[in-house]
Short mmCIF file of C-alpha atoms and ligand atoms in Angstrom, two decimals:
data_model
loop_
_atom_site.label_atom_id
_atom_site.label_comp_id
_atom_site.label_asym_id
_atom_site.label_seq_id
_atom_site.Cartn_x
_atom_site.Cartn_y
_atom_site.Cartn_z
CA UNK A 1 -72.09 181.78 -134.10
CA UNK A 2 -70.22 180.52 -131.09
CA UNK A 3 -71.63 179.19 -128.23
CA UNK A 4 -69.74 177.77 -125.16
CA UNK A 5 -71.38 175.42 -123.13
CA UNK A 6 -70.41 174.84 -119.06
CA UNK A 7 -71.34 171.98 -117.06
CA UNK A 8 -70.06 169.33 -114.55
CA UNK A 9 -70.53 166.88 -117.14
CA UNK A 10 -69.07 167.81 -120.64
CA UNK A 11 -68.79 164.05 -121.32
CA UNK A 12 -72.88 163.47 -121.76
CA UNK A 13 -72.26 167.01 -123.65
CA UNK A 14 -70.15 165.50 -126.00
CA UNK A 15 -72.44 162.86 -126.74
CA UNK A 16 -74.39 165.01 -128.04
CA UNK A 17 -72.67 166.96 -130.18
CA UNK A 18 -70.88 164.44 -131.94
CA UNK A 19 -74.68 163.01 -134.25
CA UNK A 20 -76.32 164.30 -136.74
CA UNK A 21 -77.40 167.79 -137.56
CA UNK A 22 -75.32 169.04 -134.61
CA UNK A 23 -71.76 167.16 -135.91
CA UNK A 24 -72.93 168.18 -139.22
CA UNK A 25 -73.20 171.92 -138.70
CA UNK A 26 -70.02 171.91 -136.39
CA UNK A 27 -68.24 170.20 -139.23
CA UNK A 28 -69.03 172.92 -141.58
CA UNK A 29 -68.73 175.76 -139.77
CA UNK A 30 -71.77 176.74 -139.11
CA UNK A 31 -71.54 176.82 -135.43
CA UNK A 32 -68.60 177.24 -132.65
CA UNK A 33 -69.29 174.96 -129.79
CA UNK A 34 -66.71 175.07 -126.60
CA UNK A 35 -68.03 172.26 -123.92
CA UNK A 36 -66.42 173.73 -120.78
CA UNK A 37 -66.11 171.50 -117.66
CA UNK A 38 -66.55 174.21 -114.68
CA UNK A 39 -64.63 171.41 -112.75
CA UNK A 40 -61.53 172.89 -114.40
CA UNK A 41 -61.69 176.19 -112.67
CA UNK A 42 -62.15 174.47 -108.81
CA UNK A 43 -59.30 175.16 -106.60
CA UNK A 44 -60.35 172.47 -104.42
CA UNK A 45 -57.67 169.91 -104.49
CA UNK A 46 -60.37 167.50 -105.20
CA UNK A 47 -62.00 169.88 -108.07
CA UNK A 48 -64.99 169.81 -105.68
CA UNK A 49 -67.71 172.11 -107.24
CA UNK A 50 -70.14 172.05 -104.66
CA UNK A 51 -70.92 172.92 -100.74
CA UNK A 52 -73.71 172.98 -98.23
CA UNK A 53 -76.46 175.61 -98.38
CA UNK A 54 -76.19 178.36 -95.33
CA UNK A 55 -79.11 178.45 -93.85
CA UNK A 56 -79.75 174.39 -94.05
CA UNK A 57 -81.73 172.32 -95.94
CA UNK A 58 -81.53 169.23 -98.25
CA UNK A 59 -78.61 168.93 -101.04
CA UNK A 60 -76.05 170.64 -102.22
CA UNK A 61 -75.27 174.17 -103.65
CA UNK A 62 -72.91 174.50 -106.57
CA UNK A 63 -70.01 176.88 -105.41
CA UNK A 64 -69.88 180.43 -107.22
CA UNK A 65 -65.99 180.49 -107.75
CA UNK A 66 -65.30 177.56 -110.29
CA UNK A 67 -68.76 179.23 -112.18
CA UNK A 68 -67.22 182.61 -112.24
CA UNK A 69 -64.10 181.12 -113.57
CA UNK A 70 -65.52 179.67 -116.23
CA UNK A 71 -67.72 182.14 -117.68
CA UNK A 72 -64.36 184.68 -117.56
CA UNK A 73 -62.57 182.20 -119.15
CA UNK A 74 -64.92 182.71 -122.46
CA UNK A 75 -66.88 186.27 -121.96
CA UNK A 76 -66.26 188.97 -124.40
CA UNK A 77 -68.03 192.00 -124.98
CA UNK A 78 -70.81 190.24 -127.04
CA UNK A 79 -71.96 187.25 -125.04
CA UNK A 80 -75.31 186.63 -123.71
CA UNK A 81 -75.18 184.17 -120.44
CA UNK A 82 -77.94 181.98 -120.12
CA UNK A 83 -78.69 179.82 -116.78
CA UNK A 84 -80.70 176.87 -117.51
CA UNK A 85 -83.25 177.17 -114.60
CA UNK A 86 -86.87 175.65 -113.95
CA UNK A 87 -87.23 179.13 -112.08
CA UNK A 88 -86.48 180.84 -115.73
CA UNK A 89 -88.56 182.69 -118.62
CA UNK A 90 -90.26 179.18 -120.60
CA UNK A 91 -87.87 179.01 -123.65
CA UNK A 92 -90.20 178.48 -126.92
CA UNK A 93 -89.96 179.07 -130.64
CA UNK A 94 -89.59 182.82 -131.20
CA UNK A 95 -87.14 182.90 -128.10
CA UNK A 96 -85.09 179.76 -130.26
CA UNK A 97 -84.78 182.52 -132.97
CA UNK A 98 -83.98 185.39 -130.94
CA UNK A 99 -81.50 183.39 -129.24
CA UNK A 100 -80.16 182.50 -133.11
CA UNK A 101 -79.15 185.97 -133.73
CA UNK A 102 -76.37 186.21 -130.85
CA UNK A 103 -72.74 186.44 -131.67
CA UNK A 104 -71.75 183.94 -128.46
CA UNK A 105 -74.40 182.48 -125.68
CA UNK A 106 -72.92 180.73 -122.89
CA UNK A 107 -75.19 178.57 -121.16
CA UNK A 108 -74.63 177.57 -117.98
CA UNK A 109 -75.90 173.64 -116.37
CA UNK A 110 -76.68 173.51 -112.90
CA UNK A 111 -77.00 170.19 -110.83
CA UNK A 112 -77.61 169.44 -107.30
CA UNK A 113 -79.94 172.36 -105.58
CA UNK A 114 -78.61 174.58 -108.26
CA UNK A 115 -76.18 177.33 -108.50
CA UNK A 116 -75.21 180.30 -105.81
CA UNK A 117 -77.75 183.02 -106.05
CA UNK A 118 -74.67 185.66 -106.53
CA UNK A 119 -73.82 184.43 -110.00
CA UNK A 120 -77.15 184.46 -111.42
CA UNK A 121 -78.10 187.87 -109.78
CA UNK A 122 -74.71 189.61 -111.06
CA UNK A 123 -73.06 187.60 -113.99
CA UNK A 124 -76.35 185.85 -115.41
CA UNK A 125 -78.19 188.13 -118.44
CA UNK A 126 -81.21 186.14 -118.77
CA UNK A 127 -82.67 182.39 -116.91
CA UNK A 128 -84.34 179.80 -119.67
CA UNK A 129 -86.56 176.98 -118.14
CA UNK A 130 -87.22 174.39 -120.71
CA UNK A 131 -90.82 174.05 -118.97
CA UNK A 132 -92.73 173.84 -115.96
CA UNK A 133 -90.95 170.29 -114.25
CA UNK A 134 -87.26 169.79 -112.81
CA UNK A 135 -84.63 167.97 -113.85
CA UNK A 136 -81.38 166.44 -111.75
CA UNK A 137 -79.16 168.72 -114.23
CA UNK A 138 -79.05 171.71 -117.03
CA UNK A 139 -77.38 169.50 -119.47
CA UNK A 140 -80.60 168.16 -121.21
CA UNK A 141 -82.41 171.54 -121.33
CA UNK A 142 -78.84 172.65 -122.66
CA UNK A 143 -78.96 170.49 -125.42
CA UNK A 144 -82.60 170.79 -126.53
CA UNK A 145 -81.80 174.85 -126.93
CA UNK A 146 -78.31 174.37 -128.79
CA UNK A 147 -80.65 171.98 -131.08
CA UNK A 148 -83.22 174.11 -131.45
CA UNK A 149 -81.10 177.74 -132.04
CA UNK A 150 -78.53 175.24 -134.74
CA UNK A 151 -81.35 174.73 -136.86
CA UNK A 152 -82.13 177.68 -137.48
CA UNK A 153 -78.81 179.03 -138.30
CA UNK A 154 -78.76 179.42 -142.32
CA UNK A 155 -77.55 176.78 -144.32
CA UNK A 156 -77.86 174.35 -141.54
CA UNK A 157 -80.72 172.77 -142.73
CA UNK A 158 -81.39 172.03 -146.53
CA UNK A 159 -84.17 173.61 -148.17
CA UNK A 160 -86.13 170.34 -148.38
CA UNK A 161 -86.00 170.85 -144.33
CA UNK A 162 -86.73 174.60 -144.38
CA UNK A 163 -87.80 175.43 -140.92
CA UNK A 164 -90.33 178.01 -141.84
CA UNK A 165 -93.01 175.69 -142.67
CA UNK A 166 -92.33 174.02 -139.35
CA UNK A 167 -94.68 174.19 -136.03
CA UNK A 168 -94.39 177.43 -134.38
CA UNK A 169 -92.08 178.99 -136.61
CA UNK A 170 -95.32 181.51 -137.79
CA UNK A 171 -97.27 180.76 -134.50
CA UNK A 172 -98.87 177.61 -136.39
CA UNK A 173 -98.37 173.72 -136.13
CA UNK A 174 -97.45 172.20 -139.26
CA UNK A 175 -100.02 170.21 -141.04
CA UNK A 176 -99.85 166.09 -140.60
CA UNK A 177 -97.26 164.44 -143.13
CA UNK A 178 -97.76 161.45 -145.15
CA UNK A 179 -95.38 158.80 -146.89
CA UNK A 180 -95.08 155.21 -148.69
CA UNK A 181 -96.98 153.56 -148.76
CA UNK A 182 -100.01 154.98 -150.71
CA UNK A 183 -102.22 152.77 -148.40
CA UNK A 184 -101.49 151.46 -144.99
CA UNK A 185 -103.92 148.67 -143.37
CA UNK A 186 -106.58 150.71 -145.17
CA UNK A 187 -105.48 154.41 -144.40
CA UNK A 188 -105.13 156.08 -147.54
CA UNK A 189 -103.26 159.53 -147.99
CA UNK A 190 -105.30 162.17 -148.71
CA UNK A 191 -105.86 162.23 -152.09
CA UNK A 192 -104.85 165.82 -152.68
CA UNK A 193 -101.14 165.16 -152.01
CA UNK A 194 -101.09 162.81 -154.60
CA UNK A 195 -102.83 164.75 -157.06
CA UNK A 196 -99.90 166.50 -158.91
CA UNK A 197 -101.88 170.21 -158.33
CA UNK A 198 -99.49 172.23 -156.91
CA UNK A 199 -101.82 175.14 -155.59
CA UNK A 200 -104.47 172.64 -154.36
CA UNK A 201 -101.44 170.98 -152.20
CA UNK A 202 -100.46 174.36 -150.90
CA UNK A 203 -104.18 175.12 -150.10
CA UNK A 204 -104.94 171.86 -148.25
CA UNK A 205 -101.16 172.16 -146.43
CA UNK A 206 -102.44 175.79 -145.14
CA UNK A 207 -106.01 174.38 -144.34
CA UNK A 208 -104.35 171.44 -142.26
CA UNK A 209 -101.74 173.63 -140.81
CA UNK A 210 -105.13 175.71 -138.82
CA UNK A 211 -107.22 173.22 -138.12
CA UNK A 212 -103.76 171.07 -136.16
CA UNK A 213 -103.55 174.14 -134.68
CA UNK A 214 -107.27 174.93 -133.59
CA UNK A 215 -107.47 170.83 -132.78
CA UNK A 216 -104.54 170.30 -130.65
CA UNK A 217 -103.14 174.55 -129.45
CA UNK A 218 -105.85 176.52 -129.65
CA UNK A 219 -104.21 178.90 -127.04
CA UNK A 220 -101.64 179.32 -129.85
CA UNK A 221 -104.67 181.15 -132.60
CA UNK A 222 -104.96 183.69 -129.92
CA UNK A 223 -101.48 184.63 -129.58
CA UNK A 224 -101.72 185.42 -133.37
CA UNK A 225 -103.29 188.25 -135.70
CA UNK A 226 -104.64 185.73 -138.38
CA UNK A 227 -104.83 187.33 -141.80
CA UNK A 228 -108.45 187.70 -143.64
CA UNK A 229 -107.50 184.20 -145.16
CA UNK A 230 -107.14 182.31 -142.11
CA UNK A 231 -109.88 183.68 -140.55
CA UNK A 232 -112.26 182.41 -143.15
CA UNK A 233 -110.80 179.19 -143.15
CA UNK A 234 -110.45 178.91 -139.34
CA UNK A 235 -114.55 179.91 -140.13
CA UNK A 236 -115.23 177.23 -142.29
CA UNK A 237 -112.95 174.09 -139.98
CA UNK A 238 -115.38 175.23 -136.96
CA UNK A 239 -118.35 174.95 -139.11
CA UNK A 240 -117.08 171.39 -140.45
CA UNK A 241 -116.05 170.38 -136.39
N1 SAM B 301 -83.44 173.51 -106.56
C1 SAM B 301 -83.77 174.03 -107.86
C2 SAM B 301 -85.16 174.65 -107.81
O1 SAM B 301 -86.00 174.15 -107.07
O2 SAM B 301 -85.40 175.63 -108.54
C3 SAM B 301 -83.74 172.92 -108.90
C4 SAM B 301 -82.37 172.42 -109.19
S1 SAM B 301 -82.34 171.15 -110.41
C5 SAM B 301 -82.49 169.69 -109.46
C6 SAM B 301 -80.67 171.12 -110.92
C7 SAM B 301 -80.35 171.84 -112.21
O3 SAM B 301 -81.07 171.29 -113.28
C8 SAM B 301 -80.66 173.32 -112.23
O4 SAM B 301 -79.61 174.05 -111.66
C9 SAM B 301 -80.84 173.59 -113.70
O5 SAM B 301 -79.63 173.93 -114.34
C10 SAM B 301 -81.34 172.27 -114.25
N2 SAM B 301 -82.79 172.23 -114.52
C11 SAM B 301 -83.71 171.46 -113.88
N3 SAM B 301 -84.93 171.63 -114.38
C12 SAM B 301 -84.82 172.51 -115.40
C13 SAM B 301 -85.74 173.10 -116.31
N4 SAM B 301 -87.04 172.82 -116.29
N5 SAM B 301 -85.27 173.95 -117.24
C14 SAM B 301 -83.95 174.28 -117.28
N6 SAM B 301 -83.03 173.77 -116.43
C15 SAM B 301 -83.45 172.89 -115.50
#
């Protein structure tokens, strides 16, 4: 997978991609990444990427030219470009593995009052917010979807880490998770996950898994056909509540 990045800041992009999971599936080939700095593509003898908004009002407006540039410089007939947007569709799990399956995503980062209307109207495929607040620039909400779509490349993570079993992946949370010690300032570990019975573990994991869910997302059970199973036991945790 490839995926080309374009900001005003590729330094704080950089960052980024040089820790941990990210480094680790660059390194191995897992994943392409270009960090683009739109800068590049200014003609402005000062590499100025920004101008005043027509029509008035506070800020700045980043200038569609260097933006065009940019995306040209790395489009092919199978990229998807993304603008990172508070104004965009709210970017969640099963959009993370959509967005997993693309040959190349380029993902634009705004700053200032944004980007010129023109580019997202006619070069733009699709807007992703990362959520209902705003932020001075796209590179954040860049990085939390490049971390989110790496992991669930295959082979990226081990299969001690499998992401299936993770929150959202089925429309679930994940149940809680417990380690050393056995006992902490009195809080034992459920005694089940040290029991040694595999399909008791499994059966308490699955239990725990519904009842995060119906305890802390309820909205998320009703986004989901639950099978006859978890319908009984989503029965029995409302009886227990
Ligand atoms: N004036 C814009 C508006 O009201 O819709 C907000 C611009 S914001 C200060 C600057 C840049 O940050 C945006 O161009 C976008 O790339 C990024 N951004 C801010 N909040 C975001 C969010 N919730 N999700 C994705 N990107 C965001």
């Amino acid at each position: 997978m490839k995926i080309d990045i374009l900001s005003i800041f590729p330094e704080f992009i950089d960052s980024y991609l040089s820790w941990s999971m990210i480094k680790k599936s660059i390194d191995e080939g897992f994943v392409d990444i270009g960090n683009i700095n739109i800068r590049k593509f200014s003609k402005n003898k000062h590499k100025k990427v920004d101008d005043y908004p027509f029509g008035g009002g506070p800020g700045m407006v980043m200038t569609p030219e260097p933006i065009y540039e940019a995306i040209n410089s790395v489009k092919t007939s199978q990229s998807k470009v993304i603008y990172l947007s508070p104004q965009g569709n709210v970017f969640n799990q099963k959009k993370a593995i959509e967005l997993s399956k693309e040959e190349h995503l380029i993902l634009i980062s705004g700053h200032y009052e944004g980007i010129d209307n023109r580019i997202i109207e006619n070069y733009v495929d699709e807007e992703i917010s990362i959520g209902d607040f705003v932020l001075t620039g796209g590179e954040i909400p860049t990085m939390a979807i490049v971390d989110s779509i790496i992991r669930l490349i295959p082979g990226v993570l081990s299969s001690n880490d499998s992401f299936e079993e993770e929150s959202h992946y089925n429309g679930l949370l994940e149940h809680p998770q417990y380690t050393r010690p056995r006992e902490f300032l009195g809080h034992m570990v459920p005694d089940v996950l040290l029991s040694g019975n595999h399909a008791n573990i499994e059966k308490w994991k699955k239990e725990k898994s519904i009842e995060n869910t119906y305890r802390k997302r309820p909205d998320l059970l009703g986004d989901r056909d639950l099978s006859k199973e978890e319908v009984n036991i989503l029965k029995e945790i409302k009886k227990e509540l």
